[in-house]
PDB file of C-alpha atoms in Angstrom:
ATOM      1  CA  UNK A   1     137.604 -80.804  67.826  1.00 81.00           C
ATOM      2  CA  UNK A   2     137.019 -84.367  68.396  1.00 93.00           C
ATOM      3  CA  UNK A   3     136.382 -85.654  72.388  1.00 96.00           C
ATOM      4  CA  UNK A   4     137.461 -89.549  72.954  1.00 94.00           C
ATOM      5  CA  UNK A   5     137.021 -89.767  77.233  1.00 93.00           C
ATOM      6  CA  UNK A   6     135.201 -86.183  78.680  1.00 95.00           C
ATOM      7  CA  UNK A   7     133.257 -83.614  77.492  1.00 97.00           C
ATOM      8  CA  UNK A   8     131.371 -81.130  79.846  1.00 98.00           C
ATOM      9  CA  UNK A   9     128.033 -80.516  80.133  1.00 98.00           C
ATOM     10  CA  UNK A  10     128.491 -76.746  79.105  1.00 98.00           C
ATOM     11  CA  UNK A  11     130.237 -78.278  75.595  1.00 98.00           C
ATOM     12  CA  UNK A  12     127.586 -80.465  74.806  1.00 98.00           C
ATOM     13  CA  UNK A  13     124.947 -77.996  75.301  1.00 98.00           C
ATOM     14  CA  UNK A  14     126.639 -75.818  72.899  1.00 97.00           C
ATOM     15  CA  UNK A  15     127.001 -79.010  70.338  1.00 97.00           C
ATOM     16  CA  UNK A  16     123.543 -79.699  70.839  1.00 96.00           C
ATOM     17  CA  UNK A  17     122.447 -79.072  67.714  1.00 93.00           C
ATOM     18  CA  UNK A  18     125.878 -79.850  65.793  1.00 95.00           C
ATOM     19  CA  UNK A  19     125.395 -82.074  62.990  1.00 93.00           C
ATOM     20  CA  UNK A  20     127.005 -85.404  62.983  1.00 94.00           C
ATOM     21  CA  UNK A  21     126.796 -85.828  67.172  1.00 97.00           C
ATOM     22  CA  UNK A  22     125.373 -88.204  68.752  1.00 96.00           C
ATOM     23  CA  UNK A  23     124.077 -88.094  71.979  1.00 96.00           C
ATOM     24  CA  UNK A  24     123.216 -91.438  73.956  1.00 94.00           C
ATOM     25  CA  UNK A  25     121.264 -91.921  77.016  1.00 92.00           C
ATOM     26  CA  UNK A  26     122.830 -95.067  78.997  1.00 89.00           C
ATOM     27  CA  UNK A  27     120.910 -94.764  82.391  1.00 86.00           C
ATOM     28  CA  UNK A  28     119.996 -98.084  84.096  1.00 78.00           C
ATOM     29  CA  UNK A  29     119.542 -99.941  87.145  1.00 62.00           C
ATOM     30  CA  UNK A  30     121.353-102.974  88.436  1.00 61.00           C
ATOM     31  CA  UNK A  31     118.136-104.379  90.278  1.00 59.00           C
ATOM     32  CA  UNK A  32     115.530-103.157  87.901  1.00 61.00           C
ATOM     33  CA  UNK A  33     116.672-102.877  84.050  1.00 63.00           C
ATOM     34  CA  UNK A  34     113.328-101.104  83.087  1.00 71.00           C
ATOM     35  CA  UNK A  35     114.002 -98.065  85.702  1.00 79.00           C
ATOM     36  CA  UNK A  36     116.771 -96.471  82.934  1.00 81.00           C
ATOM     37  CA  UNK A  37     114.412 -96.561  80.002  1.00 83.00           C
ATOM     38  CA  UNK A  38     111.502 -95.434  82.281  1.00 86.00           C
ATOM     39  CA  UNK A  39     113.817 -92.321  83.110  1.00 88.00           C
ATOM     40  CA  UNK A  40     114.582 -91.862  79.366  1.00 90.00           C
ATOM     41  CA  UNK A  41     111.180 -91.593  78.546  1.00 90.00           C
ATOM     42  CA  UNK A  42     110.739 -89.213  81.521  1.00 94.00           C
ATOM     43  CA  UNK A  43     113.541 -86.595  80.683  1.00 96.00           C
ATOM     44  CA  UNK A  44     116.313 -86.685  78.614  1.00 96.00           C
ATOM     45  CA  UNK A  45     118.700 -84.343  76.906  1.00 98.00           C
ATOM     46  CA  UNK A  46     117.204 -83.440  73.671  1.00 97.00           C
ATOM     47  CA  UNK A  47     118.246 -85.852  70.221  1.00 94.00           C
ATOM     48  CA  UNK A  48     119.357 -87.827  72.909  1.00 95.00           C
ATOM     49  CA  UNK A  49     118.809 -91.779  72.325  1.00 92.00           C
ATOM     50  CA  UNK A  50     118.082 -94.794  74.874  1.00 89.00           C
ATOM     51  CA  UNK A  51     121.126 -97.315  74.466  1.00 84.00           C
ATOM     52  CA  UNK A  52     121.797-100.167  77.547  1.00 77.00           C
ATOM     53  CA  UNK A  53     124.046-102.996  77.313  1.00 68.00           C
ATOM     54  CA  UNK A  54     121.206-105.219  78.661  1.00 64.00           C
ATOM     55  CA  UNK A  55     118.704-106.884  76.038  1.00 58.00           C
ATOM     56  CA  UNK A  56     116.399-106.611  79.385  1.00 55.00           C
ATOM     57  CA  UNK A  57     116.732-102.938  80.121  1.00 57.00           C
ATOM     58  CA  UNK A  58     113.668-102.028  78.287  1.00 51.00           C
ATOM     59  CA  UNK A  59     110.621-103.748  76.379  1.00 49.00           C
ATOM     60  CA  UNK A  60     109.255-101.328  72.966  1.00 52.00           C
ATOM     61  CA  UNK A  61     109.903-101.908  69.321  1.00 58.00           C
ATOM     62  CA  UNK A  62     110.599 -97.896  69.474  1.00 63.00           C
ATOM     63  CA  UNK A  63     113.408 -96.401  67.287  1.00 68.00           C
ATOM     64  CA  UNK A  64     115.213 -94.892  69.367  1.00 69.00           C
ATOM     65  CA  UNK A  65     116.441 -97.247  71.527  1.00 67.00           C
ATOM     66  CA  UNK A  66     118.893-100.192  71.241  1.00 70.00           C
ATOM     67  CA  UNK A  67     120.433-102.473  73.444  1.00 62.00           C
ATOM     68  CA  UNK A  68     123.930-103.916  72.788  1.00 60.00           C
ATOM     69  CA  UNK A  69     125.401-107.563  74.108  1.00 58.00           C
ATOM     70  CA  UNK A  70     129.235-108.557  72.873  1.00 53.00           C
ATOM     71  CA  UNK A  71     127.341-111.253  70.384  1.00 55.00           C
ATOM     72  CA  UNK A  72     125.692-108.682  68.638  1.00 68.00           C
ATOM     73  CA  UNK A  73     128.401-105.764  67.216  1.00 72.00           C
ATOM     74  CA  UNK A  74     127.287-105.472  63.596  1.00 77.00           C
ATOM     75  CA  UNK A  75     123.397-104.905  64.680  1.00 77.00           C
ATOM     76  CA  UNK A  76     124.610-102.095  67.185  1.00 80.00           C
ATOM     77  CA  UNK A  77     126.277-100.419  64.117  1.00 84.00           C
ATOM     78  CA  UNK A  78     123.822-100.945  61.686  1.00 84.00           C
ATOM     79  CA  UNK A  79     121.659 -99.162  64.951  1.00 83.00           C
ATOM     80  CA  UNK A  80     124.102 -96.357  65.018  1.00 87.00           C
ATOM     81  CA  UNK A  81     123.748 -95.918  61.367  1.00 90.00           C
ATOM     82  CA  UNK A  82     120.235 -95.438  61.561  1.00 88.00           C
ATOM     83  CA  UNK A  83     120.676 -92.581  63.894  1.00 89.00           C
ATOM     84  CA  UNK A  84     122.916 -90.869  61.971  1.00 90.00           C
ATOM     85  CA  UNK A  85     126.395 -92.291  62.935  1.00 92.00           C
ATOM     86  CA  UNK A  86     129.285 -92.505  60.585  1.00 92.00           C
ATOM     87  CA  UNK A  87     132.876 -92.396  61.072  1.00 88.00           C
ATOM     88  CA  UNK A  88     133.061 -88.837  61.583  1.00 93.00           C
ATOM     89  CA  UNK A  89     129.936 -88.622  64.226  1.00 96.00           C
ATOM     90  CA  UNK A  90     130.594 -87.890  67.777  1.00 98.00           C
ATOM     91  CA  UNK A  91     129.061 -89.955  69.999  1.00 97.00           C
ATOM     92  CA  UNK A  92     128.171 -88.873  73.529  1.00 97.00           C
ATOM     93  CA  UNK A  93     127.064 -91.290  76.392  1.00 95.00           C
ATOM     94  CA  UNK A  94     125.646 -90.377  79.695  1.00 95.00           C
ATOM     95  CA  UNK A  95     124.438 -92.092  82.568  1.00 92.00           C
ATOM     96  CA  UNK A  96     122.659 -90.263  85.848  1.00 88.00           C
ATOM     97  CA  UNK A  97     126.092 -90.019  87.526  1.00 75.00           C
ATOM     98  CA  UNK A  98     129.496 -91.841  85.492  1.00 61.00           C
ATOM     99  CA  UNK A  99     129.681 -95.004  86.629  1.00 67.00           C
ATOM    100  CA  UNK A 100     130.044 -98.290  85.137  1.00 77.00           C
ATOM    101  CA  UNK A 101     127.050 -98.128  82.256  1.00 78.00           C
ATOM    102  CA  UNK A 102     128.961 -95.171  81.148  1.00 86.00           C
ATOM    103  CA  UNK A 103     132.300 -96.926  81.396  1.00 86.00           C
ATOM    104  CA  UNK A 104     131.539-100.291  79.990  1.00 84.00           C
ATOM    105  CA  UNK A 105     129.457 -98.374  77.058  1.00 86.00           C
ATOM    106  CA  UNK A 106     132.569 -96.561  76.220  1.00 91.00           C
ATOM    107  CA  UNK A 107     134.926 -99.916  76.238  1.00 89.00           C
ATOM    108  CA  UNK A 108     132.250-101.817  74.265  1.00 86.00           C
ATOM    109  CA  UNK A 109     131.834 -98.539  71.850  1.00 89.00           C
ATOM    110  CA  UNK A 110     135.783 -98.367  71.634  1.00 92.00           C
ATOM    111  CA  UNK A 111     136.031-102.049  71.154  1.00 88.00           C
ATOM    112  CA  UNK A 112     133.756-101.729  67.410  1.00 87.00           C
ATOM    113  CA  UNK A 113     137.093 -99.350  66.519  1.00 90.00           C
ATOM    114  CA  UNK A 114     134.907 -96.145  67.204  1.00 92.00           C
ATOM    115  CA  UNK A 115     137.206 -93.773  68.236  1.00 92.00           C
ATOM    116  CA  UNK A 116     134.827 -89.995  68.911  1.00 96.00           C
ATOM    117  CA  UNK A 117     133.432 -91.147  72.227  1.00 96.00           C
ATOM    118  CA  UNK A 118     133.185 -89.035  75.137  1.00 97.00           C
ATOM    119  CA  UNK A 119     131.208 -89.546  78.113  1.00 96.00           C
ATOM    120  CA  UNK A 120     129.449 -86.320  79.670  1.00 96.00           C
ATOM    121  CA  UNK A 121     131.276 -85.119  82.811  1.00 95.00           C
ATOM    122  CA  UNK A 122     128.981 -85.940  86.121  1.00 94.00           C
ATOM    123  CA  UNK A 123     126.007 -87.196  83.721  1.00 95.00           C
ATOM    124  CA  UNK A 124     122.608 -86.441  83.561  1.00 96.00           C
ATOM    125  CA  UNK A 125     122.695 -85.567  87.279  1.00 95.00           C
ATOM    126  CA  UNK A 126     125.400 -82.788  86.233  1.00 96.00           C
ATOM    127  CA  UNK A 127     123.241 -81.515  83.276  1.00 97.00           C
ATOM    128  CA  UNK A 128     119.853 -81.298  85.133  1.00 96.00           C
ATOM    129  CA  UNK A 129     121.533 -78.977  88.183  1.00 97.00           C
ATOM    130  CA  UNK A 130     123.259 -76.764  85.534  1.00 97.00           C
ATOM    131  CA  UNK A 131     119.232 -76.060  84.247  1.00 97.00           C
ATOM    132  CA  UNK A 132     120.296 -77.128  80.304  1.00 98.00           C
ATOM    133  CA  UNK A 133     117.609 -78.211  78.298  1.00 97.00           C
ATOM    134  CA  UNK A 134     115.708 -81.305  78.735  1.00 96.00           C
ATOM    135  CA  UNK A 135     112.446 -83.298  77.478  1.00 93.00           C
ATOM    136  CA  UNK A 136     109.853 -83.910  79.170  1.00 74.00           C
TER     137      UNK A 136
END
């Protein structure tokens, strides 16, 4: 089964360790880009990887994590690739509660013709409460 808009928590965790999924981490702040990738590093779900749509959410040269802006589609593919992505991967995106990362990620995601996106059902606040497994 392929998801393209929600998957639940209890799905995921039972995909966790499905290969070809792809599991992206798109918490941030409005006011303070650098609070999202500060939480990644904190706790995340596990494979998971740190993906904003802000060049400024973050400042490493580590692996896994990316940052996508409209100018820059192929690099966010090539990105993708690295981790694994091809055009049977399924790709889910998660925020702390769905809200407009998790929304625009989707669009932007959709927009490269990627069509296996789903975006986790009440987020990483959803996931902690239901005491799946984390990092960290």
């Amino acid at each position: 089964v392929k998801y393209n808009t929600i998957i639940t928590p209890a799905t995921l965790a039972d995909n966790l360790h499905t290969p070809n999924w792809l599991i992206l981490d798109c918490r941030n702040t409005l006011l303070n880009n650098s609070n999202g990738y500060r939480n990644y590093i904190q706790s995340h779900i596990p494979s998971a990887y740190y993906c904003c749509l802000d060049a400024a959410c973050f400042d490493t040269k580590n692996s896994n994590v990316c940052s996508y802006s409209s100018s820059e589609p192929i690099e966010m593919i090539d990105k993708l690739g690295e981790w694994g992505f091809d055009e049977n991967t399924q790709i889910v995106i998660y925020e702390d509660l769905n809200s407009s990362y998790t929304d625009s990620m989707w669009l932007k995601l959709r927009s490269l013709g990627l069509k296996n996106i789903a975006v986790l059902q009440g987020g990483f606040t959803s996931w902690r409460e239901q005491n799946l497994p984390m990092t960290g």
